[in-house]
């Protein structure tokens, strides 16, 4: 609906249904409302070409992952002797949850589109907050009385809250047929947190509001049961938990020595190092990102390149943990060790993850670049023009990270709740060069 040339209001209501939800929650309603007003037109302003204020709110839904999650499902169990032979048994594979429902995401966005100097200076500024409620989650439950140790559930007592700011700013230099140059700067910042909403929990989330993600362990050999990710209500999402290495003591002893955070001791006076000694040693999510897109044109020559920077995120460098240390050299031969900057040649004990292997992975990269030349053809050739170009991708990365790729690990193959782990299957970025011809008719 347009109230006048300067104003615009849009509203929608959607009713969706799915057989994946419980019988009482198959259907739900998802509304959305947005409005905008160009203050230049509305207030008859002089100076700016555009000051368009935008605001909107909408709700969307996500389905449970599995079919029939609200039902009790059974499957094949172990074989058992019966009548002189072994027969297959049936066992429960899930617990029923007839209250299973949509996970609902509500997002509020407020923004400003602006233009000055006869549209030479243009940009947008956006603020958003996204709240996801009734999070779909396999909650741990006691068995018995439940027949299976987990149940598909909606977490009614916590909300996943994302907030961020995005700014895009560009300027048009030149603009005639001879020369033009337009740089565009894009800045964004974001944070993610799991927050208590005050409701009484239908199903538990972790132990005392903290869930240790077992699949975040570095892996075999030796480090299968050593998780480094926890999701804690009220804490930032993406925190990395690990022991703190006493480097000087470790090098003197020839084995890993960790800081005893709580001071607990064995009867023989040696420190007890366990999960309680793990502390936050980094965060997988960046503080902000900054990119610069550039487009040039000089006569028949055009060029473009894109520089991107991501700052403030950390990575758990598991290749250095596994492949860059002597790890167990006192007990077995070491045939393949990566001798990098983090190599500790005087420690021979088995691998053990610590803050030593968590690194700042901030980087700046030249993601792509292209240069072209356009040749105008005559009217009788059947073609309008032909353009010759050369393009390249992943030209360089500037970073202090010692691993293969400093890119943010937003999730992990083991779990969407795990972030910031550089696994051993990471391969080098591929630098690509392309040349081609495009023809205009």
Coordinates of C-alpha atoms in Angstrom, one line a residue:
X1 CA 0.0 0.0 0.0
X2 CA 1.3 3.4 -1.0
X3 CA 0.0 6.3 1.1
X4 CA 1.7 8.9 -1.1
X5 CA 4.7 9.0 -3.4
X6 CA 7.1 9.1 -0.4
X7 CA 5.6 6.4 1.7
X8 CA 5.1 2.7 1.3
X9 CA 3.6 0.0 3.6
X10 CA 3.6 -3.7 2.9
X11 CA 1.9 -6.4 5.1
X12 CA 1.5 -10.1 4.7
X13 CA 0.1 -13.0 6.7
X14 CA 0.9 -16.6 5.9
X15 CA -0.5 -19.8 7.5
X16 CA 1.8 -22.8 7.0
X17 CA 1.3 -26.4 8.0
X18 CA 3.4 -29.6 8.2
X19 CA 2.9 -33.2 9.2
X20 CA 6.3 -33.2 10.9
X21 CA 4.8 -31.3 13.8
X22 CA 2.8 -32.8 16.6
X23 CA -1.0 -33.2 16.1
X24 CA -1.8 -30.0 18.0
X25 CA 0.8 -27.9 16.4
X26 CA 0.6 -28.7 12.7
X27 CA -0.4 -25.2 11.7
X28 CA 1.0 -21.8 12.6
X29 CA 0.7 -18.2 11.4
X30 CA 3.7 -16.1 10.2
X31 CA 3.0 -12.3 9.8
X32 CA 5.3 -9.7 8.3
X33 CA 5.0 -5.9 8.2
X34 CA 7.3 -3.3 6.6
X35 CA 7.2 0.4 5.9
X36 CA 9.4 3.0 4.3
X37 CA 9.3 6.8 3.8
X38 CA 11.6 9.0 1.7
X39 CA 12.1 12.0 4.0
X40 CA 13.3 14.1 1.1
X41 CA 10.0 13.9 -0.7
X42 CA 7.9 13.8 2.5
X43 CA 9.5 16.9 4.0
X44 CA 10.4 18.6 0.7
X45 CA 14.0 18.8 1.8
X46 CA 16.8 20.4 -0.2
X47 CA 20.4 19.1 -0.2
X48 CA 20.1 15.3 -0.1
X49 CA 18.8 13.4 -3.1
X50 CA 17.4 10.6 -0.9
X51 CA 16.9 9.8 2.7
X52 CA 14.7 6.7 2.7
X53 CA 13.9 5.4 6.2
X54 CA 12.9 1.7 6.3
X55 CA 11.6 -0.5 9.1
X56 CA 10.2 -4.0 9.1
X57 CA 9.4 -7.0 11.2
X58 CA 8.6 -10.5 10.2
X59 CA 8.4 -14.1 11.5
X60 CA 9.4 -17.2 9.7
X61 CA 9.4 -20.9 10.7
X62 CA 11.7 -23.9 10.5
X63 CA 10.6 -27.5 10.4
X64 CA 11.7 -30.4 12.6
X65 CA 14.5 -32.3 10.8
X66 CA 13.0 -35.8 11.0
X67 CA 9.7 -37.2 9.9
X68 CA 7.4 -38.6 12.7
X69 CA 9.5 -36.9 15.4
X70 CA 6.4 -36.6 17.5
X71 CA 5.8 -40.4 17.5
X72 CA 7.5 -43.2 19.3
X73 CA 9.6 -45.0 16.7
X74 CA 11.1 -48.5 16.9
X75 CA 13.9 -50.3 15.0
X76 CA 16.0 -53.4 15.0
X77 CA 17.8 -54.2 18.2
X78 CA 20.5 -56.8 19.1
X79 CA 19.9 -60.5 18.3
X80 CA 18.7 -62.7 21.2
X81 CA 18.6 -66.5 21.6
X82 CA 15.1 -68.0 21.2
X83 CA 14.0 -71.5 20.3
X84 CA 17.5 -72.7 19.7
X85 CA 18.5 -69.8 17.3
X86 CA 19.2 -66.1 17.4
X87 CA 16.3 -63.8 16.4
X88 CA 16.2 -60.1 15.8
X89 CA 14.7 -57.9 18.5
X90 CA 12.8 -54.6 18.4
X91 CA 13.9 -51.6 20.5
X92 CA 12.9 -47.9 20.8
X93 CA 14.8 -45.5 18.6
X94 CA 13.2 -42.3 19.7
X95 CA 10.9 -40.8 22.4
X96 CA 7.6 -39.3 21.3
X97 CA 6.9 -35.6 21.7
X98 CA 3.4 -34.7 20.6
X99 CA 4.1 -31.0 21.4
X100 CA 6.7 -30.7 18.6
X101 CA 6.2 -27.5 16.7
X102 CA 7.8 -24.9 14.4
X103 CA 11.0 -23.1 15.4
X104 CA 10.1 -19.4 14.9
X105 CA 12.5 -16.6 13.9
X106 CA 11.4 -13.0 14.4
X107 CA 13.6 -10.4 12.8
X108 CA 13.4 -6.6 13.2
X109 CA 15.3 -4.4 10.8
X110 CA 15.6 -0.6 10.6
X111 CA 17.6 1.1 7.9
X112 CA 18.4 4.2 5.9
X113 CA 19.1 4.5 2.2
X114 CA 20.8 7.8 1.4
X115 CA 22.2 9.7 -1.6
X116 CA 23.9 13.1 -1.8
X117 CA 25.7 15.2 -4.4
X118 CA 23.4 14.3 -7.3
X119 CA 23.6 10.6 -6.4
X120 CA 27.4 10.5 -6.5
X121 CA 27.6 9.6 -2.8
X122 CA 25.2 6.7 -2.0
X123 CA 24.9 4.3 0.8
X124 CA 22.8 2.2 3.2
X125 CA 22.8 1.8 7.0
X126 CA 21.0 -1.2 8.6
X127 CA 20.5 -2.4 12.1
X128 CA 18.9 -5.8 12.7
X129 CA 18.1 -8.0 15.6
X130 CA 17.0 -11.6 15.1
X131 CA 15.4 -13.7 17.8
X132 CA 14.9 -17.4 17.3
X133 CA 12.4 -19.0 19.7
X134 CA 11.3 -22.6 20.4
X135 CA 14.7 -23.8 19.2
X136 CA 14.6 -27.3 17.7
X137 CA 17.0 -29.5 19.7
X138 CA 17.6 -33.2 20.7
X139 CA 17.4 -32.8 24.4
X140 CA 19.0 -35.3 26.8
X141 CA 16.5 -37.0 29.1
X142 CA 16.8 -39.7 31.9
X143 CA 16.4 -43.3 30.7
X144 CA 14.4 -44.7 32.5
X145 CA 11.7 -43.4 32.7
X146 CA 12.2 -42.5 29.1
X147 CA 12.8 -45.4 26.7
X148 CA 15.5 -43.5 24.8
X149 CA 18.2 -41.1 26.1
X150 CA 17.2 -38.1 23.8
X151 CA 13.9 -36.6 22.7
X152 CA 13.2 -34.2 19.8
X153 CA 12.1 -31.0 21.5
X154 CA 11.6 -27.2 21.3
X155 CA 13.6 -25.3 23.9
X156 CA 11.0 -23.0 25.3
X157 CA 13.2 -21.3 27.9
X158 CA 16.0 -19.9 25.7
X159 CA 16.2 -17.6 22.7
X160 CA 19.0 -17.4 20.2
X161 CA 19.6 -13.6 19.6
X162 CA 21.6 -12.2 16.7
X163 CA 22.3 -8.5 16.4
X164 CA 24.3 -6.6 13.9
X165 CA 25.0 -3.4 12.0
X166 CA 25.7 -3.1 8.3
X167 CA 27.0 0.0 6.4
X168 CA 27.5 0.3 2.7
X169 CA 29.1 3.5 1.3
X170 CA 30.0 4.3 -2.3
X171 CA 31.1 7.3 -4.3
X172 CA 31.0 7.8 -8.1
X173 CA 34.1 9.6 -9.5
X174 CA 33.9 10.9 -13.0
X175 CA 31.0 9.2 -14.7
X176 CA 31.5 10.4 -18.3
X177 CA 32.3 8.2 -21.3
X178 CA 36.1 8.7 -20.8
X179 CA 36.6 7.8 -17.1
X180 CA 34.7 6.5 -14.1
X181 CA 35.7 5.0 -10.8
X182 CA 33.3 3.7 -8.1
X183 CA 34.7 2.4 -4.8
X184 CA 32.2 0.9 -2.4
X185 CA 33.0 0.2 1.2
X186 CA 31.0 -2.4 3.2
X187 CA 31.3 -2.8 6.9
X188 CA 29.4 -5.2 9.1
X189 CA 29.4 -6.3 12.7
X190 CA 27.4 -9.0 14.5
X191 CA 27.0 -11.0 17.7
X192 CA 25.2 -14.1 18.7
X193 CA 24.1 -15.2 22.2
X194 CA 21.8 -17.7 23.8
X195 CA 19.6 -15.9 26.3
X196 CA 17.3 -17.1 29.1
X197 CA 13.8 -15.8 28.4
X198 CA 12.5 -16.5 31.9
X199 CA 10.2 -19.5 31.0
X200 CA 10.2 -22.7 32.9
X201 CA 12.0 -25.3 30.8
X202 CA 10.0 -28.2 29.4
X203 CA 13.2 -30.0 28.5
X204 CA 16.7 -29.4 29.9
X205 CA 19.5 -27.7 28.0
X206 CA 22.8 -29.2 29.1
X207 CA 23.9 -29.2 32.7
X208 CA 22.9 -26.1 34.6
X209 CA 22.4 -24.1 31.4
X210 CA 25.8 -25.2 29.8
X211 CA 25.9 -27.8 27.0
X212 CA 29.3 -29.4 26.2
X213 CA 29.4 -30.5 22.6
X214 CA 31.2 -33.8 22.6
X215 CA 31.6 -33.9 18.9
X216 CA 33.9 -30.8 19.1
X217 CA 36.8 -33.0 20.3
X218 CA 39.9 -32.7 18.0
X219 CA 39.5 -36.4 17.2
X220 CA 41.6 -39.6 16.9
X221 CA 44.2 -40.5 17.7
X222 CA 44.2 -39.8 21.5
X223 CA 41.9 -36.8 21.5
X224 CA 38.4 -38.3 21.0
X225 CA 37.0 -37.3 24.4
X226 CA 38.3 -33.8 24.7
X227 CA 35.5 -31.4 23.7
X228 CA 36.5 -27.7 23.1
X229 CA 33.0 -26.2 22.5
X230 CA 30.3 -25.3 25.1
X231 CA 27.1 -23.5 24.5
X232 CA 26.3 -21.5 27.7
X233 CA 23.1 -19.6 28.3
X234 CA 24.0 -15.9 28.7
X235 CA 27.5 -16.3 27.0
X236 CA 28.6 -15.4 23.5
X237 CA 28.1 -18.1 20.9
X238 CA 31.3 -19.6 19.5
X239 CA 33.5 -19.5 22.6
X240 CA 36.4 -22.0 22.5
X241 CA 37.3 -23.8 25.7
X242 CA 40.6 -25.4 26.4
X243 CA 43.3 -25.9 29.0
X244 CA 46.0 -23.2 29.3
X245 CA 49.5 -24.4 28.6
X246 CA 52.4 -23.5 30.9
X247 CA 54.9 -23.2 28.1
X248 CA 58.0 -22.7 30.2
X249 CA 57.2 -25.6 32.5
X250 CA 56.3 -27.8 29.6
X251 CA 59.6 -27.2 27.8
X252 CA 61.5 -27.8 31.0
X253 CA 59.6 -31.1 31.7
X254 CA 59.6 -32.4 28.1
X255 CA 55.8 -32.9 28.3
X256 CA 52.7 -30.8 28.4
X257 CA 52.1 -29.0 31.7
X258 CA 48.8 -27.2 32.1
X259 CA 47.7 -24.5 34.5
X260 CA 45.6 -25.9 37.4
X261 CA 42.8 -23.3 37.4
X262 CA 41.0 -24.4 40.6
X263 CA 44.0 -25.8 42.6
X264 CA 42.7 -29.3 43.2
X265 CA 45.3 -31.9 43.9
X266 CA 45.7 -35.7 44.0
X267 CA 46.7 -37.4 47.2
X268 CA 50.3 -37.5 46.0
X269 CA 50.4 -33.8 45.5
X270 CA 50.1 -33.7 41.7
X271 CA 47.5 -31.4 40.2
X272 CA 44.2 -32.7 38.9
X273 CA 43.7 -31.4 35.3
X274 CA 40.2 -32.1 34.0
X275 CA 37.2 -30.4 32.3
X276 CA 37.0 -27.9 35.2
X277 CA 40.4 -26.5 34.2
X278 CA 39.2 -25.5 30.7
X279 CA 38.6 -21.7 30.2
X280 CA 37.6 -19.5 27.3
X281 CA 40.7 -19.1 25.2
X282 CA 39.1 -17.6 22.0
X283 CA 35.9 -17.0 20.0
X284 CA 35.1 -18.4 16.6
X285 CA 33.0 -15.5 15.4
X286 CA 34.5 -12.3 14.0
X287 CA 34.1 -8.9 15.6
X288 CA 33.6 -7.2 12.2
X289 CA 34.2 -7.6 8.5
X290 CA 35.3 -4.9 6.0
X291 CA 35.3 -5.1 2.2
X292 CA 36.1 -2.8 -0.6
X293 CA 34.7 -3.3 -4.1
X294 CA 36.3 -1.2 -6.9
X295 CA 35.1 -0.6 -10.5
X296 CA 37.0 1.4 -13.0
X297 CA 36.4 2.4 -16.6
X298 CA 38.8 4.4 -18.8
X299 CA 37.6 4.6 -22.4
X300 CA 37.3 1.1 -23.7
X301 CA 39.2 -0.4 -20.7
X302 CA 37.4 -1.6 -17.6
X303 CA 38.7 -3.2 -14.4
X304 CA 37.4 -4.3 -11.1
X305 CA 38.8 -5.9 -7.9
X306 CA 37.4 -6.9 -4.5
X307 CA 39.3 -6.8 -1.2
X308 CA 37.8 -8.4 1.9
X309 CA 38.9 -8.4 5.5
X310 CA 37.5 -10.3 8.4
X311 CA 38.8 -9.4 11.9
X312 CA 38.7 -10.7 15.4
X313 CA 37.9 -14.4 15.0
X314 CA 40.0 -17.3 16.4
X315 CA 40.6 -20.8 15.0
X316 CA 41.5 -24.1 16.8
X317 CA 44.4 -25.2 14.6
X318 CA 44.1 -29.0 14.9
X319 CA 46.5 -29.7 12.0
X320 CA 49.3 -28.1 14.2
X321 CA 48.0 -30.0 17.2
X322 CA 48.2 -33.4 15.4
X323 CA 50.7 -33.0 12.6
X324 CA 53.0 -30.2 13.9
X325 CA 54.2 -31.8 17.2
X326 CA 56.3 -34.7 18.1
X327 CA 53.4 -36.2 20.1
X328 CA 54.4 -39.5 21.6
X329 CA 57.9 -39.6 20.1
X330 CA 59.2 -41.2 23.2
X331 CA 57.1 -44.3 22.5
X332 CA 56.9 -44.5 18.7
X333 CA 58.8 -43.2 15.7
X334 CA 57.6 -40.0 14.0
X335 CA 57.7 -40.2 10.3
X336 CA 55.8 -37.1 9.3
X337 CA 55.9 -33.9 11.3
X338 CA 55.1 -30.4 9.9
X339 CA 57.9 -28.1 11.1
X340 CA 56.0 -24.9 11.4
X341 CA 56.2 -21.8 13.6
X342 CA 54.3 -23.6 16.4
X343 CA 56.6 -26.6 16.5
X344 CA 57.8 -27.5 20.1
X345 CA 60.8 -29.7 19.5
X346 CA 61.5 -30.4 23.2
X347 CA 58.0 -31.8 24.1
X348 CA 57.5 -35.5 23.3
X349 CA 54.3 -36.4 25.3
X350 CA 51.1 -37.4 23.5
X351 CA 49.0 -34.8 21.8
X352 CA 46.8 -32.7 24.1
X353 CA 44.8 -29.7 22.9
X354 CA 45.4 -26.4 24.7
X355 CA 45.2 -22.6 24.2
X356 CA 48.6 -23.0 22.4
X357 CA 46.8 -24.2 19.4
X358 CA 44.2 -21.4 19.3
X359 CA 45.2 -18.5 17.0
X360 CA 43.9 -15.2 15.9
X361 CA 42.8 -15.8 12.3
X362 CA 42.1 -12.2 11.1
X363 CA 42.9 -11.8 7.5
X364 CA 42.7 -9.5 4.4
X365 CA 42.3 -11.1 1.0
X366 CA 42.1 -10.1 -2.7
X367 CA 39.2 -12.3 -3.6
X368 CA 38.9 -11.4 -7.3
X369 CA 40.2 -9.1 -10.0
X370 CA 39.3 -8.5 -13.6
X371 CA 40.5 -6.3 -16.5
X372 CA 38.8 -6.1 -19.9
X373 CA 38.9 -4.3 -23.2
X374 CA 35.8 -3.7 -25.3
X375 CA 36.1 -3.3 -29.1
X376 CA 33.2 -1.7 -31.0
X377 CA 32.4 -3.4 -34.3
X378 CA 30.9 -2.0 -37.3
X379 CA 27.1 -2.0 -38.1
X380 CA 27.5 -4.5 -40.9
X381 CA 29.4 -7.1 -38.9
X382 CA 26.3 -8.6 -37.2
X383 CA 27.8 -7.8 -33.8
X384 CA 27.6 -4.8 -31.5
X385 CA 30.9 -5.3 -29.7
X386 CA 33.4 -7.9 -28.4
X387 CA 35.0 -7.8 -25.0
X388 CA 38.3 -9.5 -24.2
X389 CA 39.0 -10.0 -20.5
X390 CA 41.4 -11.7 -18.0
X391 CA 40.1 -12.6 -14.5
X392 CA 41.7 -14.1 -11.4
X393 CA 40.3 -15.4 -8.1
X394 CA 42.0 -15.9 -4.7
X395 CA 45.1 -13.9 -5.6
X396 CA 46.5 -13.5 -2.1
X397 CA 45.7 -13.6 1.6
X398 CA 47.4 -11.6 4.3
X399 CA 47.1 -13.2 7.8
X400 CA 49.1 -14.1 10.9
X401 CA 47.3 -17.5 11.1
X402 CA 49.7 -20.4 10.6
X403 CA 47.2 -22.8 9.2
X404 CA 46.1 -23.5 5.7
X405 CA 43.0 -21.2 5.5
X406 CA 42.0 -18.4 8.0
X407 CA 38.4 -18.3 6.9
X408 CA 35.7 -18.3 9.6
X409 CA 34.4 -21.7 10.4
X410 CA 30.8 -20.8 11.1
X411 CA 29.8 -24.4 11.7
X412 CA 31.4 -27.9 11.9
X413 CA 30.5 -31.1 10.1
X414 CA 29.9 -32.7 13.5
X415 CA 27.3 -30.1 14.6
X416 CA 25.8 -26.8 13.8
X417 CA 26.5 -25.7 17.4
X418 CA 30.3 -26.1 16.9
X419 CA 32.3 -23.3 15.3
X420 CA 35.9 -22.3 15.0
X421 CA 37.6 -25.6 14.4
X422 CA 40.1 -25.9 11.6
X423 CA 39.9 -29.7 10.9
X424 CA 42.7 -31.7 9.3
X425 CA 40.8 -32.1 6.0
X426 CA 41.2 -28.4 5.1
X427 CA 42.8 -27.9 1.7
X428 CA 44.6 -24.9 0.3
X429 CA 42.6 -22.2 -1.5
X430 CA 42.8 -22.6 -5.3
X431 CA 44.1 -19.6 -7.2
X432 CA 42.3 -19.4 -10.6
X433 CA 43.1 -17.5 -13.7
X434 CA 40.5 -17.1 -16.5
X435 CA 40.7 -15.5 -19.9
X436 CA 37.7 -15.1 -22.3
X437 CA 35.7 -13.3 -24.9
X438 CA 32.2 -12.0 -24.6
X439 CA 30.2 -10.9 -27.7
X440 CA 27.4 -8.4 -27.8
X441 CA 24.7 -8.6 -30.4

